[in-house]
Amino acid sequence: MSQKYPNLCKPITLGRTTFRNRMFSAPMGGTDITNDGCIGPKSKSFYELRAKGGAGAVTVSECVVHPQTDGSHAYHLDTSVLNSLASFTYTADAIRRHGAIPSVELSHSGMYAGTYMTDKTRQHEMFQWGPSACVRPDGVEVHELTQELIDEIVAAYGRTAGLAKRAGFEMVMIHGGHGWLINQFLSPWFNKRIDRYGGSLENRCRFAKEVLDAVRAAVGPFFPIEFRI
């Protein structure tokens, strides 16, 4: 292994963060997400074992940034929810104590969002939302995101990234793949918009760029941002 991949086990520094090796534990779903989106003790132990096993970084899977438009059953980092910030802090500490860098994946499922945790107190929470209006293969109606909601979601990425840093995470991953919202904006298959978010590649990348800019503004310079695509 060392002859074929001579740098795999060597440290690497990104910004001002040094990773003990180049083996990063990819985000994998937790087993005991609480009803209000906190990281349960079994999940914390799961991520801690990844760090104990020698990974250079361990990423906590899918933290929903805007539950008002994404009711998927996933982690929520929200200071208005009792124990939310604490559960993330305990998990970051558990990862770090074994020498790994704690990271968290920020996500929005877009048109493929679940409705498990949506309270539907506002009108826009009664639908699925995506870059363009359509009907999903399973018959669920999808509404086109308004500029107001796009701005809300972009701001939510930044706010959640800032909370993750506050909780002790030293890197964030932005989920831009697997058909979730950012990927839906990037893809002409899903994105049929005729405004500044649709059409050309530059326009289809605009949402991703705004998300990245919001996250960078929230976490500051040198803080590593990983983009999954």
PDB file of C-alpha atoms in Angstrom:
ATOM      1  CA  MET A   1       0.000   0.000   0.000  1.00  0.00           C
ATOM      2  CA  SER A   2       2.724   2.491   0.974  1.00  0.00           C
ATOM      3  CA  GLN A   3       4.592   1.834  -2.280  1.00  0.00           C
ATOM      4  CA  LYS A   4       1.506   2.268  -4.451  1.00  0.00           C
ATOM      5  CA  TYR A   5       0.165   5.279  -2.530  1.00  0.00           C
ATOM      6  CA  PRO A   6       3.240   6.854  -0.911  1.00  0.00           C
ATOM      7  CA  ASN A   7       1.373   9.950   0.358  1.00  0.00           C
ATOM      8  CA  LEU A   8      -1.746   8.262   1.724  1.00  0.00           C
ATOM      9  CA  CYS A   9      -0.532   8.096   5.316  1.00  0.00           C
ATOM     10  CA  LYS A  10       1.339  11.408   5.290  1.00  0.00           C
ATOM     11  CA  PRO A  11      -0.086  14.516   6.998  1.00  0.00           C
ATOM     12  CA  ILE A  12      -1.551  17.279   4.862  1.00  0.00           C
ATOM     13  CA  THR A  13      -2.379  20.879   5.795  1.00  0.00           C
ATOM     14  CA  LEU A  14      -5.364  22.674   4.259  1.00  0.00           C
ATOM     15  CA  GLY A  15      -5.570  26.302   5.272  1.00  0.00           C
ATOM     16  CA  ARG A  16      -4.443  26.145   8.885  1.00  0.00           C
ATOM     17  CA  THR A  17      -5.843  22.676   9.563  1.00  0.00           C
ATOM     18  CA  THR A  18      -3.459  19.714   9.551  1.00  0.00           C
ATOM     19  CA  PHE A  19      -4.866  16.245   8.919  1.00  0.00           C
ATOM     20  CA  ARG A  20      -2.830  13.310  10.178  1.00  0.00           C
ATOM     21  CA  ASN A  21      -3.339  11.447   6.885  1.00  0.00           C
ATOM     22  CA  ARG A  22      -5.317  11.685   3.644  1.00  0.00           C
ATOM     23  CA  MET A  23      -7.932   9.045   4.542  1.00  0.00           C
ATOM     24  CA  PHE A  24     -11.237  10.830   5.163  1.00  0.00           C
ATOM     25  CA  SER A  25     -14.232   8.939   6.501  1.00  0.00           C
ATOM     26  CA  ALA A  26     -17.127   9.772   4.181  1.00  0.00           C
ATOM     27  CA  PRO A  27     -20.471  10.885   5.668  1.00  0.00           C
ATOM     28  CA  MET A  28     -22.657   7.927   6.588  1.00  0.00           C
ATOM     29  CA  GLY A  29     -26.108   8.164   8.100  1.00  0.00           C
ATOM     30  CA  GLY A  30     -26.639   7.957  11.830  1.00  0.00           C
ATOM     31  CA  THR A  31     -28.616   5.181  13.448  1.00  0.00           C
ATOM     32  CA  ASP A  32     -30.431   7.150  16.119  1.00  0.00           C
ATOM     33  CA  ILE A  33     -31.386  10.595  14.882  1.00  0.00           C
ATOM     34  CA  THR A  34     -33.761  12.005  17.480  1.00  0.00           C
ATOM     35  CA  ASN A  35     -37.188  13.302  16.502  1.00  0.00           C
ATOM     36  CA  ASP A  36     -35.916  16.869  16.730  1.00  0.00           C
ATOM     37  CA  GLY A  37     -32.772  16.160  14.703  1.00  0.00           C
ATOM     38  CA  CYS A  38     -30.141  15.776  17.423  1.00  0.00           C
ATOM     39  CA  ILE A  39     -27.241  13.317  17.192  1.00  0.00           C
ATOM     40  CA  GLY A  40     -28.057  10.390  19.457  1.00  0.00           C
ATOM     41  CA  PRO A  41     -25.476   8.491  21.569  1.00  0.00           C
ATOM     42  CA  LYS A  42     -25.274   5.537  19.157  1.00  0.00           C
ATOM     43  CA  SER A  43     -24.473   7.846  16.259  1.00  0.00           C
ATOM     44  CA  LYS A  44     -21.881   9.706  18.320  1.00  0.00           C
ATOM     45  CA  SER A  45     -20.216   6.385  19.119  1.00  0.00           C
ATOM     46  CA  PHE A  46     -20.349   5.380  15.452  1.00  0.00           C
ATOM     47  CA  TYR A  47     -18.470   8.516  14.379  1.00  0.00           C
ATOM     48  CA  GLU A  48     -16.053   8.177  17.285  1.00  0.00           C
ATOM     49  CA  LEU A  49     -15.141   4.657  16.131  1.00  0.00           C
ATOM     50  CA  ARG A  50     -14.297   6.016  12.658  1.00  0.00           C
ATOM     51  CA  ALA A  51     -11.845   8.415  14.332  1.00  0.00           C
ATOM     52  CA  LYS A  52     -10.472   5.717  16.611  1.00  0.00           C
ATOM     53  CA  GLY A  53      -9.883   3.563  13.533  1.00  0.00           C
ATOM     54  CA  GLY A  54      -7.340   6.054  12.207  1.00  0.00           C
ATOM     55  CA  ALA A  55      -9.156   8.278   9.708  1.00  0.00           C
ATOM     56  CA  GLY A  56      -7.673  11.723   9.153  1.00  0.00           C
ATOM     57  CA  ALA A  57     -11.137  13.315   9.133  1.00  0.00           C
ATOM     58  CA  VAL A  58     -14.589  12.037  10.042  1.00  0.00           C
ATOM     59  CA  THR A  59     -17.679  13.627   8.510  1.00  0.00           C
ATOM     60  CA  VAL A  60     -21.051  13.569  10.225  1.00  0.00           C
ATOM     61  CA  SER A  61     -23.720  12.819   7.648  1.00  0.00           C
ATOM     62  CA  GLU A  62     -26.359  15.146   6.247  1.00  0.00           C
ATOM     63  CA  CYS A  63     -27.246  18.052   8.448  1.00  0.00           C
ATOM     64  CA  VAL A  64     -30.353  19.687   6.981  1.00  0.00           C
ATOM     65  CA  VAL A  65     -29.807  23.434   6.672  1.00  0.00           C
ATOM     66  CA  HIS A  66     -33.378  24.626   6.028  1.00  0.00           C
ATOM     67  CA  PRO A  67     -35.985  22.330   7.591  1.00  0.00           C
ATOM     68  CA  GLN A  68     -38.758  24.736   6.568  1.00  0.00           C
ATOM     69  CA  THR A  69     -38.367  23.462   2.989  1.00  0.00           C
ATOM     70  CA  ASP A  70     -36.656  20.139   3.676  1.00  0.00           C
ATOM     71  CA  GLY A  71     -38.506  17.813   6.025  1.00  0.00           C
ATOM     72  CA  SER A  72     -36.093  14.918   5.550  1.00  0.00           C
ATOM     73  CA  HIS A  73     -35.304  12.775   8.575  1.00  0.00           C
ATOM     74  CA  ALA A  74     -31.766  13.992   9.163  1.00  0.00           C
ATOM     75  CA  TYR A  75     -29.717  15.988  11.653  1.00  0.00           C
ATOM     76  CA  HIS A  76     -30.694  19.589  12.381  1.00  0.00           C
ATOM     77  CA  LEU A  77     -28.271  22.050  13.974  1.00  0.00           C
ATOM     78  CA  ASP A  78     -30.514  24.641  15.542  1.00  0.00           C
ATOM     79  CA  THR A  79     -29.953  26.647  18.713  1.00  0.00           C
ATOM     80  CA  SER A  80     -33.724  26.871  19.236  1.00  0.00           C
ATOM     81  CA  VAL A  81     -33.863  23.088  19.734  1.00  0.00           C
ATOM     82  CA  LEU A  82     -32.906  21.854  23.205  1.00  0.00           C
ATOM     83  CA  ASN A  83     -29.654  19.828  23.165  1.00  0.00           C
ATOM     84  CA  SER A  84     -29.091  20.336  19.417  1.00  0.00           C
ATOM     85  CA  LEU A  85     -25.861  22.335  19.693  1.00  0.00           C
ATOM     86  CA  ALA A  86     -24.737  20.171  22.622  1.00  0.00           C
ATOM     87  CA  SER A  87     -25.200  16.932  20.666  1.00  0.00           C
ATOM     88  CA  PHE A  88     -23.026  18.278  17.866  1.00  0.00           C
ATOM     89  CA  THR A  89     -20.423  19.536  20.340  1.00  0.00           C
ATOM     90  CA  TYR A  90     -20.203  16.143  22.065  1.00  0.00           C
ATOM     91  CA  THR A  91     -19.783  14.453  18.681  1.00  0.00           C
ATOM     92  CA  ALA A  92     -17.072  16.843  17.490  1.00  0.00           C
ATOM     93  CA  ASP A  93     -15.208  16.308  20.778  1.00  0.00           C
ATOM     94  CA  ALA A  94     -15.552  12.522  20.467  1.00  0.00           C
ATOM     95  CA  ILE A  95     -13.998  12.607  16.996  1.00  0.00           C
ATOM     96  CA  ARG A  96     -11.217  15.006  17.947  1.00  0.00           C
ATOM     97  CA  ARG A  97     -10.117  13.106  21.052  1.00  0.00           C
ATOM     98  CA  HIS A  98      -8.827  10.318  18.803  1.00  0.00           C
ATOM     99  CA  GLY A  99      -6.795  12.657  16.602  1.00  0.00           C
ATOM    100  CA  ALA A 100      -9.187  13.064  13.670  1.00  0.00           C
ATOM    101  CA  ILE A 101     -10.599  16.322  12.306  1.00  0.00           C
ATOM    102  CA  PRO A 102     -14.381  16.559  12.847  1.00  0.00           C
ATOM    103  CA  SER A 103     -16.425  17.626   9.838  1.00  0.00           C
ATOM    104  CA  VAL A 104     -20.159  17.871   9.137  1.00  0.00           C
ATOM    105  CA  GLU A 105     -22.036  17.597   5.855  1.00  0.00           C
ATOM    106  CA  LEU A 106     -24.509  20.385   5.050  1.00  0.00           C
ATOM    107  CA  SER A 107     -27.376  19.342   2.840  1.00  0.00           C
ATOM    108  CA  HIS A 108     -30.741  20.181   1.308  1.00  0.00           C
ATOM    109  CA  SER A 109     -32.671  17.470  -0.516  1.00  0.00           C
ATOM    110  CA  GLY A 110     -34.655  19.849  -2.721  1.00  0.00           C
ATOM    111  CA  MET A 111     -37.380  18.172  -4.764  1.00  0.00           C
ATOM    112  CA  TYR A 112     -36.567  14.805  -3.194  1.00  0.00           C
ATOM    113  CA  ALA A 113     -36.945  16.046   0.376  1.00  0.00           C
ATOM    114  CA  GLY A 114     -38.928  13.996   2.822  1.00  0.00           C
ATOM    115  CA  THR A 115     -41.797  15.360   4.852  1.00  0.00           C
ATOM    116  CA  TYR A 116     -41.101  13.496   8.082  1.00  0.00           C
ATOM    117  CA  MET A 117     -40.101  16.536  10.115  1.00  0.00           C
ATOM    118  CA  THR A 118     -42.102  19.262   8.373  1.00  0.00           C
ATOM    119  CA  ASP A 119     -44.632  20.951  10.645  1.00  0.00           C
ATOM    120  CA  LYS A 120     -46.418  22.725   7.766  1.00  0.00           C
ATOM    121  CA  THR A 121     -47.055  25.868   9.769  1.00  0.00           C
ATOM    122  CA  ARG A 122     -46.288  28.032   6.753  1.00  0.00           C
ATOM    123  CA  GLN A 123     -47.790  27.650   3.311  1.00  0.00           C
ATOM    124  CA  HIS A 124     -44.481  26.931   1.567  1.00  0.00           C
ATOM    125  CA  GLU A 125     -43.898  23.990   3.921  1.00  0.00           C
ATOM    126  CA  MET A 126     -46.849  22.128   2.407  1.00  0.00           C
ATOM    127  CA  PHE A 127     -45.019  21.330  -0.843  1.00  0.00           C
ATOM    128  CA  GLN A 128     -41.769  19.929  -2.108  1.00  0.00           C
ATOM    129  CA  TRP A 129     -39.492  22.572  -3.561  1.00  0.00           C
ATOM    130  CA  GLY A 130     -36.920  22.366  -6.345  1.00  0.00           C
ATOM    131  CA  PRO A 131     -35.240  24.544  -8.955  1.00  0.00           C
ATOM    132  CA  SER A 132     -38.211  24.084 -11.308  1.00  0.00           C
ATOM    133  CA  ALA A 133     -41.847  23.061 -11.040  1.00  0.00           C
ATOM    134  CA  CYS A 134     -42.570  19.453 -11.979  1.00  0.00           C
ATOM    135  CA  VAL A 135     -44.239  16.277 -10.798  1.00  0.00           C
ATOM    136  CA  ARG A 136     -41.945  13.663  -9.312  1.00  0.00           C
ATOM    137  CA  PRO A 137     -42.046  10.074 -10.615  1.00  0.00           C
ATOM    138  CA  ASP A 138     -43.941   9.118  -7.452  1.00  0.00           C
ATOM    139  CA  GLY A 139     -46.633  11.725  -8.187  1.00  0.00           C
ATOM    140  CA  VAL A 140     -45.521  14.349  -5.649  1.00  0.00           C
ATOM    141  CA  GLU A 141     -45.903  17.908  -6.921  1.00  0.00           C
ATOM    142  CA  VAL A 142     -42.767  20.074  -6.853  1.00  0.00           C
ATOM    143  CA  HIS A 143     -42.918  23.864  -6.788  1.00  0.00           C
ATOM    144  CA  GLU A 144     -40.256  26.167  -8.186  1.00  0.00           C
ATOM    145  CA  LEU A 145     -38.236  27.927  -5.514  1.00  0.00           C
ATOM    146  CA  THR A 146     -38.866  31.653  -5.374  1.00  0.00           C
ATOM    147  CA  GLN A 147     -36.033  34.140  -5.107  1.00  0.00           C
ATOM    148  CA  GLU A 148     -37.061  34.769  -1.505  1.00  0.00           C
ATOM    149  CA  LEU A 149     -36.737  31.077  -0.618  1.00  0.00           C
ATOM    150  CA  ILE A 150     -33.437  30.746  -2.504  1.00  0.00           C
ATOM    151  CA  ASP A 151     -32.065  33.634  -0.460  1.00  0.00           C
ATOM    152  CA  GLU A 152     -33.360  31.994   2.751  1.00  0.00           C
ATOM    153  CA  ILE A 153     -31.721  28.671   1.916  1.00  0.00           C
ATOM    154  CA  VAL A 154     -28.405  30.278   0.953  1.00  0.00           C
ATOM    155  CA  ALA A 155     -28.391  32.187   4.241  1.00  0.00           C
ATOM    156  CA  ALA A 156     -29.268  28.965   6.086  1.00  0.00           C
ATOM    157  CA  TYR A 157     -26.179  27.226   4.686  1.00  0.00           C
ATOM    158  CA  GLY A 158     -24.037  30.007   6.092  1.00  0.00           C
ATOM    159  CA  ARG A 159     -25.834  30.078   9.432  1.00  0.00           C
ATOM    160  CA  THR A 160     -25.533  26.302   9.875  1.00  0.00           C
ATOM    161  CA  ALA A 161     -21.856  26.347   8.898  1.00  0.00           C
ATOM    162  CA  GLY A 162     -21.230  29.026  11.519  1.00  0.00           C
ATOM    163  CA  LEU A 163     -23.006  26.927  14.146  1.00  0.00           C
ATOM    164  CA  ALA A 164     -20.972  23.886  13.157  1.00  0.00           C
ATOM    165  CA  LYS A 165     -17.766  25.843  13.732  1.00  0.00           C
ATOM    166  CA  ARG A 166     -19.156  27.075  17.060  1.00  0.00           C
ATOM    167  CA  ALA A 167     -19.875  23.453  18.027  1.00  0.00           C
ATOM    168  CA  GLY A 168     -16.227  22.542  17.454  1.00  0.00           C
ATOM    169  CA  PHE A 169     -16.210  21.181  13.920  1.00  0.00           C
ATOM    170  CA  GLU A 170     -13.064  22.084  12.013  1.00  0.00           C
ATOM    171  CA  MET A 171     -14.314  21.487   8.485  1.00  0.00           C
ATOM    172  CA  VAL A 172     -17.655  21.416   6.656  1.00  0.00           C
ATOM    173  CA  MET A 173     -18.719  19.486   3.597  1.00  0.00           C
ATOM    174  CA  ILE A 174     -21.293  20.961   1.238  1.00  0.00           C
ATOM    175  CA  HIS A 175     -23.336  18.195  -0.369  1.00  0.00           C
ATOM    176  CA  GLY A 176     -23.517  19.055  -4.066  1.00  0.00           C
ATOM    177  CA  GLY A 177     -24.137  15.561  -5.407  1.00  0.00           C
ATOM    178  CA  HIS A 178     -26.505  12.594  -5.464  1.00  0.00           C
ATOM    179  CA  GLY A 179     -29.418  14.522  -6.977  1.00  0.00           C
ATOM    180  CA  TRP A 180     -29.993  16.791  -3.973  1.00  0.00           C
ATOM    181  CA  LEU A 181     -30.800  20.498  -4.292  1.00  0.00           C
ATOM    182  CA  ILE A 182     -27.419  21.903  -5.362  1.00  0.00           C
ATOM    183  CA  ASN A 183     -27.061  19.069  -7.878  1.00  0.00           C
ATOM    184  CA  GLN A 184     -30.613  19.772  -9.122  1.00  0.00           C
ATOM    185  CA  PHE A 185     -29.635  23.378  -9.854  1.00  0.00           C
ATOM    186  CA  LEU A 186     -26.476  22.253 -11.660  1.00  0.00           C
ATOM    187  CA  SER A 187     -28.330  19.758 -13.867  1.00  0.00           C
ATOM    188  CA  PRO A 188     -30.240  20.881 -16.987  1.00  0.00           C
ATOM    189  CA  TRP A 189     -32.350  17.741 -16.509  1.00  0.00           C
ATOM    190  CA  PHE A 190     -33.920  19.248 -13.375  1.00  0.00           C
ATOM    191  CA  ASN A 191     -33.217  22.945 -13.849  1.00  0.00           C
ATOM    192  CA  LYS A 192     -35.545  24.469 -16.441  1.00  0.00           C
ATOM    193  CA  ARG A 193     -35.443  27.994 -15.033  1.00  0.00           C
ATOM    194  CA  ILE A 194     -35.296  31.009 -17.351  1.00  0.00           C
ATOM    195  CA  ASP A 195     -33.959  33.463 -14.774  1.00  0.00           C
ATOM    196  CA  ARG A 196     -30.374  34.006 -13.620  1.00  0.00           C
ATOM    197  CA  TYR A 197     -30.275  30.506 -12.049  1.00  0.00           C
ATOM    198  CA  GLY A 198     -31.064  28.613 -15.246  1.00  0.00           C
ATOM    199  CA  GLY A 199     -29.933  28.116 -18.814  1.00  0.00           C
ATOM    200  CA  SER A 200     -26.174  28.537 -19.157  1.00  0.00           C
ATOM    201  CA  LEU A 201     -23.665  26.607 -17.081  1.00  0.00           C
ATOM    202  CA  GLU A 202     -22.681  29.853 -15.383  1.00  0.00           C
ATOM    203  CA  ASN A 203     -26.273  30.459 -14.333  1.00  0.00           C
ATOM    204  CA  ARG A 204     -26.826  26.868 -13.187  1.00  0.00           C
ATOM    205  CA  CYS A 205     -23.702  27.166 -10.999  1.00  0.00           C
ATOM    206  CA  ARG A 206     -24.909  30.407  -9.434  1.00  0.00           C
ATOM    207  CA  PHE A 207     -26.785  28.786  -6.544  1.00  0.00           C
ATOM    208  CA  ALA A 208     -23.766  26.617  -5.625  1.00  0.00           C
ATOM    209  CA  LYS A 209     -21.492  29.659  -5.736  1.00  0.00           C
ATOM    210  CA  GLU A 210     -23.840  31.671  -3.521  1.00  0.00           C
ATOM    211  CA  VAL A 211     -23.908  28.791  -1.026  1.00  0.00           C
ATOM    212  CA  LEU A 212     -20.115  28.582  -1.010  1.00  0.00           C
ATOM    213  CA  ASP A 213     -19.810  32.344  -0.548  1.00  0.00           C
ATOM    214  CA  ALA A 214     -22.279  32.277   2.372  1.00  0.00           C
ATOM    215  CA  VAL A 215     -20.445  29.410   4.051  1.00  0.00           C
ATOM    216  CA  ARG A 216     -17.056  31.070   3.592  1.00  0.00           C
ATOM    217  CA  ALA A 217     -18.360  34.323   5.057  1.00  0.00           C
ATOM    218  CA  ALA A 218     -19.683  32.414   8.073  1.00  0.00           C
ATOM    219  CA  VAL A 219     -16.597  30.322   8.859  1.00  0.00           C
ATOM    220  CA  GLY A 220     -13.933  32.839   7.882  1.00  0.00           C
ATOM    221  CA  PRO A 221     -10.658  32.370   5.989  1.00  0.00           C
ATOM    222  CA  PHE A 222      -8.482  29.231   6.230  1.00  0.00           C
ATOM    223  CA  PHE A 223     -11.382  27.050   7.457  1.00  0.00           C
ATOM    224  CA  PRO A 224     -11.527  24.003   5.136  1.00  0.00           C
ATOM    225  CA  ILE A 225     -14.671  23.651   3.002  1.00  0.00           C
ATOM    226  CA  GLU A 226     -15.171  20.381   1.150  1.00  0.00           C
ATOM    227  CA  PHE A 227     -17.575  20.293  -1.801  1.00  0.00           C
ATOM    228  CA  ARG A 228     -19.092  16.920  -2.625  1.00  0.00           C
ATOM    229  CA  ILE A 229     -20.058  16.460  -6.257  1.00  0.00           C
TER     230      ILE A 229
END
